[in-house]
Short mmCIF file of C-alpha atoms in Angstrom, two decimals:
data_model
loop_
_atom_site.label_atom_id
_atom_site.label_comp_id
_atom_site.label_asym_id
_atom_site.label_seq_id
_atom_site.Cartn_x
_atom_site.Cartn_y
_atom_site.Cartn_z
CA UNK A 1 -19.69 12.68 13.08
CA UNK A 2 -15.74 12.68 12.44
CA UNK A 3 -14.40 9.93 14.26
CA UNK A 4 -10.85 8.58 15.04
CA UNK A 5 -10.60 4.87 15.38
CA UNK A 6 -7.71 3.23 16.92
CA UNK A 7 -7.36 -0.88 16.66
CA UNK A 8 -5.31 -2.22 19.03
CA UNK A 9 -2.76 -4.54 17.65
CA UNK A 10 -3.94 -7.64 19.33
CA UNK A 11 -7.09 -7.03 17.85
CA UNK A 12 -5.84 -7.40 14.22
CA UNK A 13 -3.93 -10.51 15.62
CA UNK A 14 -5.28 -11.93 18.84
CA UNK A 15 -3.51 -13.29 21.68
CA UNK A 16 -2.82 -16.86 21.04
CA UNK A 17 -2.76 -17.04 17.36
CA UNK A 18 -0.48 -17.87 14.82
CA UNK A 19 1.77 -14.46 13.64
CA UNK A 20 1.09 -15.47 9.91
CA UNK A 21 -0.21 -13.32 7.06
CA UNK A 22 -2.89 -15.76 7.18
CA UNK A 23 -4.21 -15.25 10.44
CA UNK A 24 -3.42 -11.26 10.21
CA UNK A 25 -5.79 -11.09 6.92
CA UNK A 26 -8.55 -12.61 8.42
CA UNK A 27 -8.84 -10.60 11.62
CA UNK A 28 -8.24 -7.53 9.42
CA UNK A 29 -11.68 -8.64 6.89
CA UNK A 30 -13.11 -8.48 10.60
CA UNK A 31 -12.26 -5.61 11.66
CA UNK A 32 -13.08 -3.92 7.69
CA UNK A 33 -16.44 -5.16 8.64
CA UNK A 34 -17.04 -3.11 11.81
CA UNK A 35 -15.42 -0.11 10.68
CA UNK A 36 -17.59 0.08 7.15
CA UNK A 37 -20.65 0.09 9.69
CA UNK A 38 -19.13 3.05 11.01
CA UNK A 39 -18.54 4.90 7.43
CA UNK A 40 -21.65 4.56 5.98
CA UNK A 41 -22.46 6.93 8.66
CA UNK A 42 -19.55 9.19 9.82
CA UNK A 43 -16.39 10.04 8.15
CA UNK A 44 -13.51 7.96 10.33
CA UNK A 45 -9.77 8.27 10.49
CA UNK A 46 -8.53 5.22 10.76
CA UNK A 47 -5.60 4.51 13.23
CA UNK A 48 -3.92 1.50 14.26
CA UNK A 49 -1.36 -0.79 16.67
CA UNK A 50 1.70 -2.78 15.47
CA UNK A 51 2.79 -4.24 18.76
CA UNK A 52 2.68 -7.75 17.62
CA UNK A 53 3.69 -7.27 14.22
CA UNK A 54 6.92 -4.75 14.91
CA UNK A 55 8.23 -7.69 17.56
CA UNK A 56 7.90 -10.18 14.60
CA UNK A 57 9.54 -8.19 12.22
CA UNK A 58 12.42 -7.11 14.85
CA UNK A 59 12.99 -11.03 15.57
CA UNK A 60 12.68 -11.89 11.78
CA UNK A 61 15.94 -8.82 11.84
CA UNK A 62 17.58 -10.25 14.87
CA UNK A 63 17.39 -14.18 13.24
CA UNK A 64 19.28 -13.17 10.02
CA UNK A 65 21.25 -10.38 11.30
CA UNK A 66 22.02 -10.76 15.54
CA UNK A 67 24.94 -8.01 15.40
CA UNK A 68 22.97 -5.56 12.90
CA UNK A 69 19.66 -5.69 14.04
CA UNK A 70 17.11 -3.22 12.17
CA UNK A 71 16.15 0.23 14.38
CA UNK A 72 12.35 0.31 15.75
CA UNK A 73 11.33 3.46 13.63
CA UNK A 74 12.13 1.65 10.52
CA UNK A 75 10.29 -1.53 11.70
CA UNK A 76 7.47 0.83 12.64
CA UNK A 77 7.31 2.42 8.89
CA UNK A 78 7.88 -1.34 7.78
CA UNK A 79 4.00 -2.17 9.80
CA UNK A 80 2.49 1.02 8.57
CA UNK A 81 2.84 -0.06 5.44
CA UNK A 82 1.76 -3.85 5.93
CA UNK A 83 -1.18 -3.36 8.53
CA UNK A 84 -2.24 -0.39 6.44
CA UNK A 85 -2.35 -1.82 3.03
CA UNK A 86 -4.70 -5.00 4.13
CA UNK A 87 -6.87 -2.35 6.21
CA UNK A 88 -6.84 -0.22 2.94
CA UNK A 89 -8.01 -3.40 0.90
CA UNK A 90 -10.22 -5.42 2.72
CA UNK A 91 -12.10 -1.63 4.10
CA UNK A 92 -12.69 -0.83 0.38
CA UNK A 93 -13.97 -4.59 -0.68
CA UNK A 94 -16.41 -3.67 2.80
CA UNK A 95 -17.71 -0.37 1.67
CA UNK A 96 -19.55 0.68 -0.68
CA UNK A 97 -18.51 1.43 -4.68
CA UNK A 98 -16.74 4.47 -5.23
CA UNK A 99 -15.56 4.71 -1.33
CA UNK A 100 -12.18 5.81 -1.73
CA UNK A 101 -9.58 4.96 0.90
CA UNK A 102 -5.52 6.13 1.25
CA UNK A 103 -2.92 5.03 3.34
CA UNK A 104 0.08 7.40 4.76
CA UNK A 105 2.98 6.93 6.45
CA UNK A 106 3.06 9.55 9.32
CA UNK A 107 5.91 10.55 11.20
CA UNK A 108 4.98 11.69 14.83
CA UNK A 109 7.67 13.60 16.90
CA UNK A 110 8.78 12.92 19.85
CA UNK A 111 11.08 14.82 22.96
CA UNK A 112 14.38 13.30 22.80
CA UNK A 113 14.97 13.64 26.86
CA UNK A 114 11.66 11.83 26.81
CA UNK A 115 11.61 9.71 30.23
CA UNK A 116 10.11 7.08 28.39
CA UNK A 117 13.53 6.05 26.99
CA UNK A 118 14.90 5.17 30.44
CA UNK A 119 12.08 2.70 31.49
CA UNK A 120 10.82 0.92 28.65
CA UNK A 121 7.10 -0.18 28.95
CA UNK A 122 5.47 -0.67 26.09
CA UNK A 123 5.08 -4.34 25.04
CA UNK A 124 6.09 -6.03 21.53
CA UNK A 125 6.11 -9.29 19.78
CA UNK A 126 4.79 -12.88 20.78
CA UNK A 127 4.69 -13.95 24.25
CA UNK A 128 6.72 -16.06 25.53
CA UNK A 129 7.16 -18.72 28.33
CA UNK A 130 9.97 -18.07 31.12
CA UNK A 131 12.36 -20.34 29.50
CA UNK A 132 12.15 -18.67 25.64
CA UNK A 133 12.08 -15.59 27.55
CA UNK A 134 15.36 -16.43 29.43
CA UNK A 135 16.84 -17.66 26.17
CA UNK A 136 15.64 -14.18 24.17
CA UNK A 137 17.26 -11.99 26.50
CA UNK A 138 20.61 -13.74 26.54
CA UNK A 139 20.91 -13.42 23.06
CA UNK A 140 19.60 -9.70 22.12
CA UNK A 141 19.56 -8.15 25.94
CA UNK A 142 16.44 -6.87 25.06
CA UNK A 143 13.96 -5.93 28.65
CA UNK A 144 10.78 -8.61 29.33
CA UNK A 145 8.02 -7.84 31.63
CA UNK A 146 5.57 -10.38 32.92
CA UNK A 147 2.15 -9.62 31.60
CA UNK A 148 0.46 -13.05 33.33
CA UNK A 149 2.11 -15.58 35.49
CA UNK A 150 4.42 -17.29 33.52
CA UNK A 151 3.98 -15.32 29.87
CA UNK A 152 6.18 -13.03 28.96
CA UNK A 153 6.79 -10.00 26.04
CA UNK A 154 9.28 -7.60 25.15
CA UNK A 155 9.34 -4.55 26.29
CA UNK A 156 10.25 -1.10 24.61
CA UNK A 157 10.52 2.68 25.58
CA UNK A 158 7.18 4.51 24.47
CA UNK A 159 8.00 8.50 24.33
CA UNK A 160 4.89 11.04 24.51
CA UNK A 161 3.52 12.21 21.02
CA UNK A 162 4.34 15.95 20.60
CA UNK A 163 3.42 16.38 16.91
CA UNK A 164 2.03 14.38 13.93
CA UNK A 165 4.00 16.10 11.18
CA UNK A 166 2.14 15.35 8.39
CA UNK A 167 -1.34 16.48 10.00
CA UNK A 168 -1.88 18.69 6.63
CA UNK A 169 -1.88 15.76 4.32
CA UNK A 170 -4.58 14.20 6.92
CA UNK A 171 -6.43 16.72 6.57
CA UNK A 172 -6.10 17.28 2.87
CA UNK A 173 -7.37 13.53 1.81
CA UNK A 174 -10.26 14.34 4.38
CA UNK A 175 -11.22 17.12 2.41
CA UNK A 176 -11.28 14.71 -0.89
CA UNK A 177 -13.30 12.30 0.90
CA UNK A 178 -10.81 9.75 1.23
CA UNK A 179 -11.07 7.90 4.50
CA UNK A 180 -7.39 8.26 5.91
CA UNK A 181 -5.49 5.15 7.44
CA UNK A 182 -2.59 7.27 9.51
CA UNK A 183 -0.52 7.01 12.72
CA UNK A 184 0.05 2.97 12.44
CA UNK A 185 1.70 1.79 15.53
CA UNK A 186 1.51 5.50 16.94
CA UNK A 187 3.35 6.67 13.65
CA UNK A 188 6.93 7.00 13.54
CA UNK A 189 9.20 7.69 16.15
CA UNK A 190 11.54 11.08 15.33
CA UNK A 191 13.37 13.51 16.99
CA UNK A 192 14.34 16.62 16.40
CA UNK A 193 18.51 17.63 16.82
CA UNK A 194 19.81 20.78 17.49
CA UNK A 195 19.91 21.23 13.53
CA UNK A 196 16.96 21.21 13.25
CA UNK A 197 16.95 18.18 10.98
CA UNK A 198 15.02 14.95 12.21
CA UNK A 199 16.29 11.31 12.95
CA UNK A 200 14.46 8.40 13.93
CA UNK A 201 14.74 6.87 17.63
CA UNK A 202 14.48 3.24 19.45
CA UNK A 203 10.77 3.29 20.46
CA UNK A 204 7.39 2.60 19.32
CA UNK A 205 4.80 5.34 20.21
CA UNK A 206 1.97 4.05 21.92
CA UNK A 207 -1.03 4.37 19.47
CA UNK A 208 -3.73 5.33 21.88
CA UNK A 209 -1.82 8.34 22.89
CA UNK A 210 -1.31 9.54 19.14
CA UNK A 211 -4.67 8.77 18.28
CA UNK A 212 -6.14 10.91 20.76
CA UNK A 213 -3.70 13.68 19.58
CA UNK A 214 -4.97 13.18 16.09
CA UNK A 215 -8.63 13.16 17.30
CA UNK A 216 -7.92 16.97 18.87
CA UNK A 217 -5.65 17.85 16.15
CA UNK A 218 -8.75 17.22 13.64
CA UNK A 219 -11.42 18.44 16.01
CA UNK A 220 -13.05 14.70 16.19
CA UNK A 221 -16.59 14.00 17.41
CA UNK A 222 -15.26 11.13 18.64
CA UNK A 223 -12.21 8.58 19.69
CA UNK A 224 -12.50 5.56 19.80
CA UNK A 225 -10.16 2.86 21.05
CA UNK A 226 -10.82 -0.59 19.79
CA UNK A 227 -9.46 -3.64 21.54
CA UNK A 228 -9.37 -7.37 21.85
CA UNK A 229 -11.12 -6.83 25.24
CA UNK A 230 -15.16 -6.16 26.16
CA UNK A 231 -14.56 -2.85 28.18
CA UNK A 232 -12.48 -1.21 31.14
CA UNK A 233 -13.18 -3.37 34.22
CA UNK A 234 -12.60 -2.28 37.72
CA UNK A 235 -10.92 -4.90 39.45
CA UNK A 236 -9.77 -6.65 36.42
CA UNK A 237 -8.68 -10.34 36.30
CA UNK A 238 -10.33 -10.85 39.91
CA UNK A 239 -12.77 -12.57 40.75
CA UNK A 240 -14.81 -9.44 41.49
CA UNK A 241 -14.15 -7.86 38.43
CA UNK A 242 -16.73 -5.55 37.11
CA UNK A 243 -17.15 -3.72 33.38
CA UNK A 244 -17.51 0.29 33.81
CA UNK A 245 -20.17 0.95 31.30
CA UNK A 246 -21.32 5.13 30.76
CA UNK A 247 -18.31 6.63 33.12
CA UNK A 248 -16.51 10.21 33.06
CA UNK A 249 -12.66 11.26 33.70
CA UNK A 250 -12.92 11.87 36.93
CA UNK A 251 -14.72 8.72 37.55
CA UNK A 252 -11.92 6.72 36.34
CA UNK A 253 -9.17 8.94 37.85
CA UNK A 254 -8.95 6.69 40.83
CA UNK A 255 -8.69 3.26 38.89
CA UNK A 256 -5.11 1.37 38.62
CA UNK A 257 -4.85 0.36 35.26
CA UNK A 258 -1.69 -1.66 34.22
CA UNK A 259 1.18 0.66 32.39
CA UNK A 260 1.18 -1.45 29.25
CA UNK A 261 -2.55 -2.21 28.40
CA UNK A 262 -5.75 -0.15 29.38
CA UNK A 263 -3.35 2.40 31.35
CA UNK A 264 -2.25 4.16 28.15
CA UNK A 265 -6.16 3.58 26.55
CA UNK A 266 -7.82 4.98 29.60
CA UNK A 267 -5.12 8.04 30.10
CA UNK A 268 -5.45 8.81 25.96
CA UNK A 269 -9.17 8.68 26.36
CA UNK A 270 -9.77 10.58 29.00
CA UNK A 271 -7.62 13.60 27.72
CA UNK A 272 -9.29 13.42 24.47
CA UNK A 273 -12.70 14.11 26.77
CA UNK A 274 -11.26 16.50 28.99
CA UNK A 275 -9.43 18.55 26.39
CA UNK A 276 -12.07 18.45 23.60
CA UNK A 277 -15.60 18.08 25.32
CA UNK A 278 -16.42 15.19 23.58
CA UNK A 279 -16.53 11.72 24.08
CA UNK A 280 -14.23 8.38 23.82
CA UNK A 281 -14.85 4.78 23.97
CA UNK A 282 -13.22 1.69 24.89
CA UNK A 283 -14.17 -1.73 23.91
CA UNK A 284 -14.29 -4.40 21.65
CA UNK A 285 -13.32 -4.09 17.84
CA UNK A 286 -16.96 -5.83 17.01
CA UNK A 287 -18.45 -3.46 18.91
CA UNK A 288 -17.42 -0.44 17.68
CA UNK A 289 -20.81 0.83 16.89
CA UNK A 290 -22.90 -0.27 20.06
CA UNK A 291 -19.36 1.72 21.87
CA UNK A 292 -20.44 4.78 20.41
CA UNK A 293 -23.71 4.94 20.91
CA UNK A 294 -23.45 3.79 24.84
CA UNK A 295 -24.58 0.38 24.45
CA UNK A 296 -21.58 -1.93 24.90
CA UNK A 297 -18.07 -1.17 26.21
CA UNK A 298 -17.25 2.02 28.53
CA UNK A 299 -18.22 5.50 27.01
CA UNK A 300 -16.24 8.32 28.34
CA UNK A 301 -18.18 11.29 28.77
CA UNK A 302 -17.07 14.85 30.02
CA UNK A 303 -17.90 15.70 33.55
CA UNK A 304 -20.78 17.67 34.30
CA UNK A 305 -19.43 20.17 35.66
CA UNK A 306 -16.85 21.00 32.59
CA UNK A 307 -19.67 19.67 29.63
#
């Protein structure tokens, strides 16, 4: 099978850790691990998140710079280049000899009247108590939302992906038998003028959404969208809360699913399904094979009626 697999940025550095190269490498040797179970198999595209990491490197900017702070698109090629050269490494020491892997920056365009840019949602950076939050905003004026009671992260706009402009060099490693690490953080954020030339924009592209656009734009088998958490639960963070295991689109149509986590994964996944025929899963990075094959995490299937 061709498969596109998207890690969620706090799965290469979980909530709660350190935000040190330390930490990062050794999440990324376990996520190598799953996704070399995967390739000795199927040929995967390998996508991946940078909310975590573009936050650090934007307060790292704001901390020796306040008044000339660097723009999100260039911190987002900055992460593609970091998260995608310890994937790169610690995926070849994981496969076997004479695997060949390549890592590309991609730029992914975006609508510049984009709604997105006038209500920021999607998260970035450490979290923070309400106090450090208070303190952040006063100095950079930078937008927080709550994700628990009492933690708080930054949040940014996150435009639709229209196009992933460099879809022909994808497609051209695939064809060498390189297994492609692309679309890091969603890819980069640029816009098109009425010059035609492109510029890049404040945002960060959510990563689910471009992965499923890569997924259709390489007619995938599969998508699959990795996580630091088990599997889409209905009534999450209740006390009735309940994973959704084999499930279709219009099964989890009627779920409300919080705009800056599973919202985006569910909404990316079940387009992918709808659009392609085939199928997406949710779940755990560990788990990444049992999610495929329908025995952990939720499996998005097409509905019967439109199989």
């Amino acid at each position: 099978m061709r498969i596109v697999v998207a890690l969620g940025g706090n799965a290469l550095l979980q909530r709660g850790q350190p935000m040190t190269a330390e930490a990062q490498v050794k999440n990324v040797r376990v996520a190598a691990a799953a996704l070399a179970e995967l390739a000795r198999d199927h040929q995967i595209v390998v996508a991946h998140g940078n909310g975590p990491q573009v936050g650090l490197l934007a307060l790292q900017g704001a901390a020796y710079a306040p008044d000339a702070p660097w723009p999100l698109d260039v911190l987002g090629a900055e992460t593609e280049g970091m998260i995608g050269y310890l994937i790169e490494q610690e995926l070849m020491n994981a496969l076997p000899a004479g695997a060949q892997c390549a890592t590309l920056l991609t730029r992914v365009e975006v609508a510049a009247d984009d709604p997105a840019f006038q209500a920021p949602t999607k998260p970035i950076g450490p979290v923070y108590a309400k106090t450090e939050a208070d303190a952040v905003v006063k100095a950079h004026g930078w937008a927080m939302i709550e994700e628990a009671s009492g933690h708080l992260r930054r949040v940014v706009p996150s435009p639709l992906p229209l196009r992933i402009l460099s879809v022909d060099a994808i497609k051209l490693l695939m064809g060498d038998g390189q297994t492609v690490i692309c679309a890091g953080g969603g890819g980069i954020p640029v816009v098109r003028g009425t010059d035609g030339m492109m510029k890049g924009v404040e945002a960060v592209i959510d990563k689910d959404r471009t992965a499923a656009l890569l997924a259709q734009e390489l007619q995938a088998d599969a998508l699959l969208l990795l996580t630091d958490v088990a599997a889409v639960f209905r009534d999450f963070g209740s006390a009735n809360q309940s994973a959704i295991g084999n499930t279709t689109p219009l099964e989890l149509g009627s779920l409300d699913l919080a705009a800056g986590s599973m919202g985006p994964k569910v909404s990316a996944a079940c387009a992918f399904v709808k659009d392609s025929g085939m199928r997406a899963g949710i779940g755990q990075l560990s788990d990444a094979l049992a999610i495929l094959e329908g025995r952990k995490g939720t499996l998005i299937l097409p509905d019967p009626a439109t199989a």
